[in-house]
Short mmCIF file of C-alpha atoms in Angstrom, two decimals:
data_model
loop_
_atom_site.label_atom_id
_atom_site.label_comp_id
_atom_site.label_asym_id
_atom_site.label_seq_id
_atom_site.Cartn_x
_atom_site.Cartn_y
_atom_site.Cartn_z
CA UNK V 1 -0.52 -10.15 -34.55
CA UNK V 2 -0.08 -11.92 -31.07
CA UNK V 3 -1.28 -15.51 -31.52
CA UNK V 4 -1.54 -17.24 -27.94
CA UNK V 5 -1.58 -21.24 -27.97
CA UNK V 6 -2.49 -22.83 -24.74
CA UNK V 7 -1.59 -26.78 -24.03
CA UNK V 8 -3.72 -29.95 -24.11
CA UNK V 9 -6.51 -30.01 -21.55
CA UNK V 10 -4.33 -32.27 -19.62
CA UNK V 11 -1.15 -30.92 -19.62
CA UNK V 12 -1.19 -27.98 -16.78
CA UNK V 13 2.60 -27.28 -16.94
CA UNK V 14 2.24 -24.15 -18.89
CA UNK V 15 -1.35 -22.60 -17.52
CA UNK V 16 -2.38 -19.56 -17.97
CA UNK V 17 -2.86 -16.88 -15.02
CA UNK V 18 -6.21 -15.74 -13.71
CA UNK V 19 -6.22 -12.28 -13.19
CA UNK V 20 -5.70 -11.68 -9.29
CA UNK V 21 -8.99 -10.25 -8.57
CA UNK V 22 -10.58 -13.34 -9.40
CA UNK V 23 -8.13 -15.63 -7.66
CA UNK V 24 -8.51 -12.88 -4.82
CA UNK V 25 -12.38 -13.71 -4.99
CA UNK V 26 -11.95 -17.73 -5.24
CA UNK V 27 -9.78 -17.94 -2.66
CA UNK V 28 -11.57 -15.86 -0.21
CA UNK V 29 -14.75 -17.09 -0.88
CA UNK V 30 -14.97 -20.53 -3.15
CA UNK V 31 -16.99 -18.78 -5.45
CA UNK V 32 -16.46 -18.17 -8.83
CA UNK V 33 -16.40 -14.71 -10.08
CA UNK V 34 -19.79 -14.10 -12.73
CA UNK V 35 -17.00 -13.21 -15.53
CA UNK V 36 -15.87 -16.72 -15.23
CA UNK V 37 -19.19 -18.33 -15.48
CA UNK V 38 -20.18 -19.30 -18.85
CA UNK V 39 -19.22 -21.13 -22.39
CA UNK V 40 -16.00 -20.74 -21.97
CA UNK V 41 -15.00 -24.13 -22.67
CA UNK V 42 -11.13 -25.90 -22.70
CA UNK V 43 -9.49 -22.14 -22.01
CA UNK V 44 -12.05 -21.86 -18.97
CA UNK V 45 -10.98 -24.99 -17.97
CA UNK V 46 -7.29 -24.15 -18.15
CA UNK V 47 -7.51 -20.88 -16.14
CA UNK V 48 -9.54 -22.52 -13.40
CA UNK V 49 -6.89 -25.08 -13.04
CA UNK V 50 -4.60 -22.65 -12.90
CA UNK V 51 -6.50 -20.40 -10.14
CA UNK V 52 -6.76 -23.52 -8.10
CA UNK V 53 -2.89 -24.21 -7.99
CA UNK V 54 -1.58 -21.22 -7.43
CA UNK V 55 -0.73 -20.62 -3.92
CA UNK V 56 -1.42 -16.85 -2.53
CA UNK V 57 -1.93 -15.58 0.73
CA UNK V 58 -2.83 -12.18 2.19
CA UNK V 59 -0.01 -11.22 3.86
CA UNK V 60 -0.23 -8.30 6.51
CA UNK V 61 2.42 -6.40 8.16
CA UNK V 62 3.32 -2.56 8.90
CA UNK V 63 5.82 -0.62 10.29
CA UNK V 64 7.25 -0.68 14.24
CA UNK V 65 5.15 1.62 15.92
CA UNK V 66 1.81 0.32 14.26
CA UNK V 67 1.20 3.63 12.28
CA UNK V 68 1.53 1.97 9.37
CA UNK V 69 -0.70 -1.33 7.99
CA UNK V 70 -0.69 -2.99 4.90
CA UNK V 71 -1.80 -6.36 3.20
CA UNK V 72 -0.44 -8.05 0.23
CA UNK V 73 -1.10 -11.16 -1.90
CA UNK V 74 1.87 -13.07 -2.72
CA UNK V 75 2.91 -16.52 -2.95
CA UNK V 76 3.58 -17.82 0.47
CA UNK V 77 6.97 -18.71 -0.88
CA UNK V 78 8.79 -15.25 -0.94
CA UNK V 79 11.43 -14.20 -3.48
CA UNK V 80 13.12 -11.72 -2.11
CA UNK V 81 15.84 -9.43 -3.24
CA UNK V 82 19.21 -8.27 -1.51
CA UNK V 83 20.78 -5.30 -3.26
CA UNK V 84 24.16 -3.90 -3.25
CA UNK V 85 23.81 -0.36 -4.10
CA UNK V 86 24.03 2.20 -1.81
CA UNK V 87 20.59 3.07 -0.04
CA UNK V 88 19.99 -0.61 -0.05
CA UNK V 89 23.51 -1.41 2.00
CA UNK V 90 23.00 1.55 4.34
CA UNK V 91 19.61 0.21 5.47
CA UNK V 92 19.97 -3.58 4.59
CA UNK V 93 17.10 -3.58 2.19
CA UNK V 94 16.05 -6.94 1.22
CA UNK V 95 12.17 -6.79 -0.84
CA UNK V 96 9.77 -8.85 -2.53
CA UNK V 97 8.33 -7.13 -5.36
CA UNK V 98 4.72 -7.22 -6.12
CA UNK V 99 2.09 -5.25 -8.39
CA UNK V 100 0.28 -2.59 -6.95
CA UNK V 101 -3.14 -3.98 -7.47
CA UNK V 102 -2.05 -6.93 -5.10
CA UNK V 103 -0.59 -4.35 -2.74
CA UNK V 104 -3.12 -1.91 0.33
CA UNK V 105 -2.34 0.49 2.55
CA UNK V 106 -4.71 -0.40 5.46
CA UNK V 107 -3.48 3.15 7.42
CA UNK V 108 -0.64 5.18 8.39
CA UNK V 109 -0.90 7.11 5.19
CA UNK V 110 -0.57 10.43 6.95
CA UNK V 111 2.49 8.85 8.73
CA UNK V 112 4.10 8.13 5.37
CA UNK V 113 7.42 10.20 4.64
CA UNK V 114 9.30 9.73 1.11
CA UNK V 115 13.08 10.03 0.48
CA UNK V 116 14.18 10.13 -3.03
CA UNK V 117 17.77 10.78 -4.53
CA UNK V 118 19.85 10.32 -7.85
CA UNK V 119 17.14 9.38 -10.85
CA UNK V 120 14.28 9.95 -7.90
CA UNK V 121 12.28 7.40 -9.45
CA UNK V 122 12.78 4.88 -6.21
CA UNK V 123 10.25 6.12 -3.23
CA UNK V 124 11.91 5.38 -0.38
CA UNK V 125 8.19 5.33 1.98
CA UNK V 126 9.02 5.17 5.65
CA UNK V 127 7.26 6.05 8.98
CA UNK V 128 7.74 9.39 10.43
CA UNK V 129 7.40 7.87 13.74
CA UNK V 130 9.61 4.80 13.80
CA UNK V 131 11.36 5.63 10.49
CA UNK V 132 11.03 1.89 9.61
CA UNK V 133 10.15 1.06 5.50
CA UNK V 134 8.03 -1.47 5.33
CA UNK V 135 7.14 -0.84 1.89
CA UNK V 136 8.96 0.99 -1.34
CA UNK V 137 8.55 1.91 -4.48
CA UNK V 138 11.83 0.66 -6.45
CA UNK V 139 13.70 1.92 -9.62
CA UNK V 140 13.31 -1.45 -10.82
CA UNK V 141 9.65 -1.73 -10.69
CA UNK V 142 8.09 1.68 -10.54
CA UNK V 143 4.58 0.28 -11.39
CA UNK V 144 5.28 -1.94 -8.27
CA UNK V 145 6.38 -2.32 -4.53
CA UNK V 146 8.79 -3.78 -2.86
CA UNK V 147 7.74 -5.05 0.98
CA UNK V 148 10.25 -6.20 3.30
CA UNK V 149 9.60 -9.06 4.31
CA UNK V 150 10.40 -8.62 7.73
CA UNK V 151 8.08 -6.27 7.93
CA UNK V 152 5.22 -8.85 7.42
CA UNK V 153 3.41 -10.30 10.59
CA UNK V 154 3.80 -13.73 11.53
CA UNK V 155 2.02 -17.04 9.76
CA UNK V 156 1.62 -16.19 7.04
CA UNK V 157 5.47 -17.43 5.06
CA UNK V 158 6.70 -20.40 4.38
CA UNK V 159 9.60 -20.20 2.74
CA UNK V 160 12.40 -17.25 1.27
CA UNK V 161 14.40 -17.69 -1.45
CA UNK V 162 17.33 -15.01 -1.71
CA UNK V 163 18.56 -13.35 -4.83
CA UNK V 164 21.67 -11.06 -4.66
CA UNK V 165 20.97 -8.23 -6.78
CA UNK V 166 24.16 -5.86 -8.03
CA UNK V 167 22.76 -2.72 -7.44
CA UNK V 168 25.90 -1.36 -7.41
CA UNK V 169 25.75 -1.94 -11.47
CA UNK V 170 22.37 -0.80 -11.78
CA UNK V 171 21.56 -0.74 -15.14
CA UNK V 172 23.74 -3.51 -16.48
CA UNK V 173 22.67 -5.95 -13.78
CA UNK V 174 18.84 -4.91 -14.85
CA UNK V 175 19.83 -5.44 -18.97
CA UNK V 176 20.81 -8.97 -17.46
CA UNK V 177 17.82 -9.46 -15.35
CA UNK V 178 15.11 -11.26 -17.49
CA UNK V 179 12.10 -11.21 -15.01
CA UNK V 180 12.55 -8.45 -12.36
CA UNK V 181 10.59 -5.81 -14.22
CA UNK V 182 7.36 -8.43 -14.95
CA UNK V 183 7.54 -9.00 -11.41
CA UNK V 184 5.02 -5.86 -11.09
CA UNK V 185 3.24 -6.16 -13.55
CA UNK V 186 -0.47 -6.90 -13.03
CA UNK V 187 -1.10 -10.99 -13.65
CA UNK V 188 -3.70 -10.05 -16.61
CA UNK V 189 -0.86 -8.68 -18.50
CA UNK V 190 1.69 -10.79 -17.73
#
């Protein structure tokens, strides 16, 4: 048995997360969600806290030509990785990895194209037209994308932190890793 302890009403440290459909709903409208509503008491409390201090933006962005349009929510402060192994160094793949529920293809499905090699568990997605990737689906994080963040229109980032991943030593460097494979995981599960 799981047994989940939260911390004092008024230490907010250690909150837990709102599930992104209701931050989604907060922040784009300042209304709570009718799930929220309700004797929830301290744990209520917590989470609203919580939903209020997390920073996330709806990031947009697409491809070169236009084909292709997405949005994502993500913090505003990106973590992005830059990975050694071979695909990655050929097309200078640096990603931010989200979970698919925060993640929308807006259009350009049709113009999608997939390249896949070794384990083909990576979907290398990239526009037929302009053959840039915007968007992936990595080894790492199959239940996940990664979005370059170059790819992402203007406005909307504040800051990028850079993590050198060793690709190169795949599954060693992911053994060592303690965090990348939560990174796509939906916040309700987390």
């Amino acid at each position: 048995m799981t047994v989940s302890t939260y911390p004092r009403r008024n230490d907010i440290s250690h909150q837990p997360q709102l599930p992104p459909e209701f931050a989604r709903t907060i922040i784009a409208t300042g209304t709570f969600p009718e799930p929220l509503i309700g004797p929830h008491g301290c744990l209520f409390e917590q989470r609203l806290v919580a939903a209020l201090q997390m920073e996330v933006v709806k990031h947009t962005g697409g491809c070169h030509c236009g084909a292709v349009r997405f949005e994502v929510w993500s913090s505003p402060d990106l973590h992005v990785f830059e990975c050694n192994c071979s695909i990655c160094t050929k097309k200078q793949n640096h990603h931010f990895i989200v979970p698919k529920n925060l993640f929308t293809l807006l259009q350009g499905s049709d113009n999608l194209t997939t390249y896949t090699f070794n384990t083909h568990v990576a979907k290398h997605t990239f526009c037929k037209t302009c053959g840039v990737q915007s968007f992936y689906t990595p080894r790492s994080n199959p239940d996940g994308y990664g979005v370059a963040p170059h790819c992402l229109d203007p406005g909307t980032v504040r800051g990028v932190t850079v993590e050198k991943f060793c690709g190169e030593k795949w599954e060693e460097s992911m053994q060592a890793h303690k965090s990348i494979r939560d990174m796509s995981k939906p916040a309700e599960s987390k």
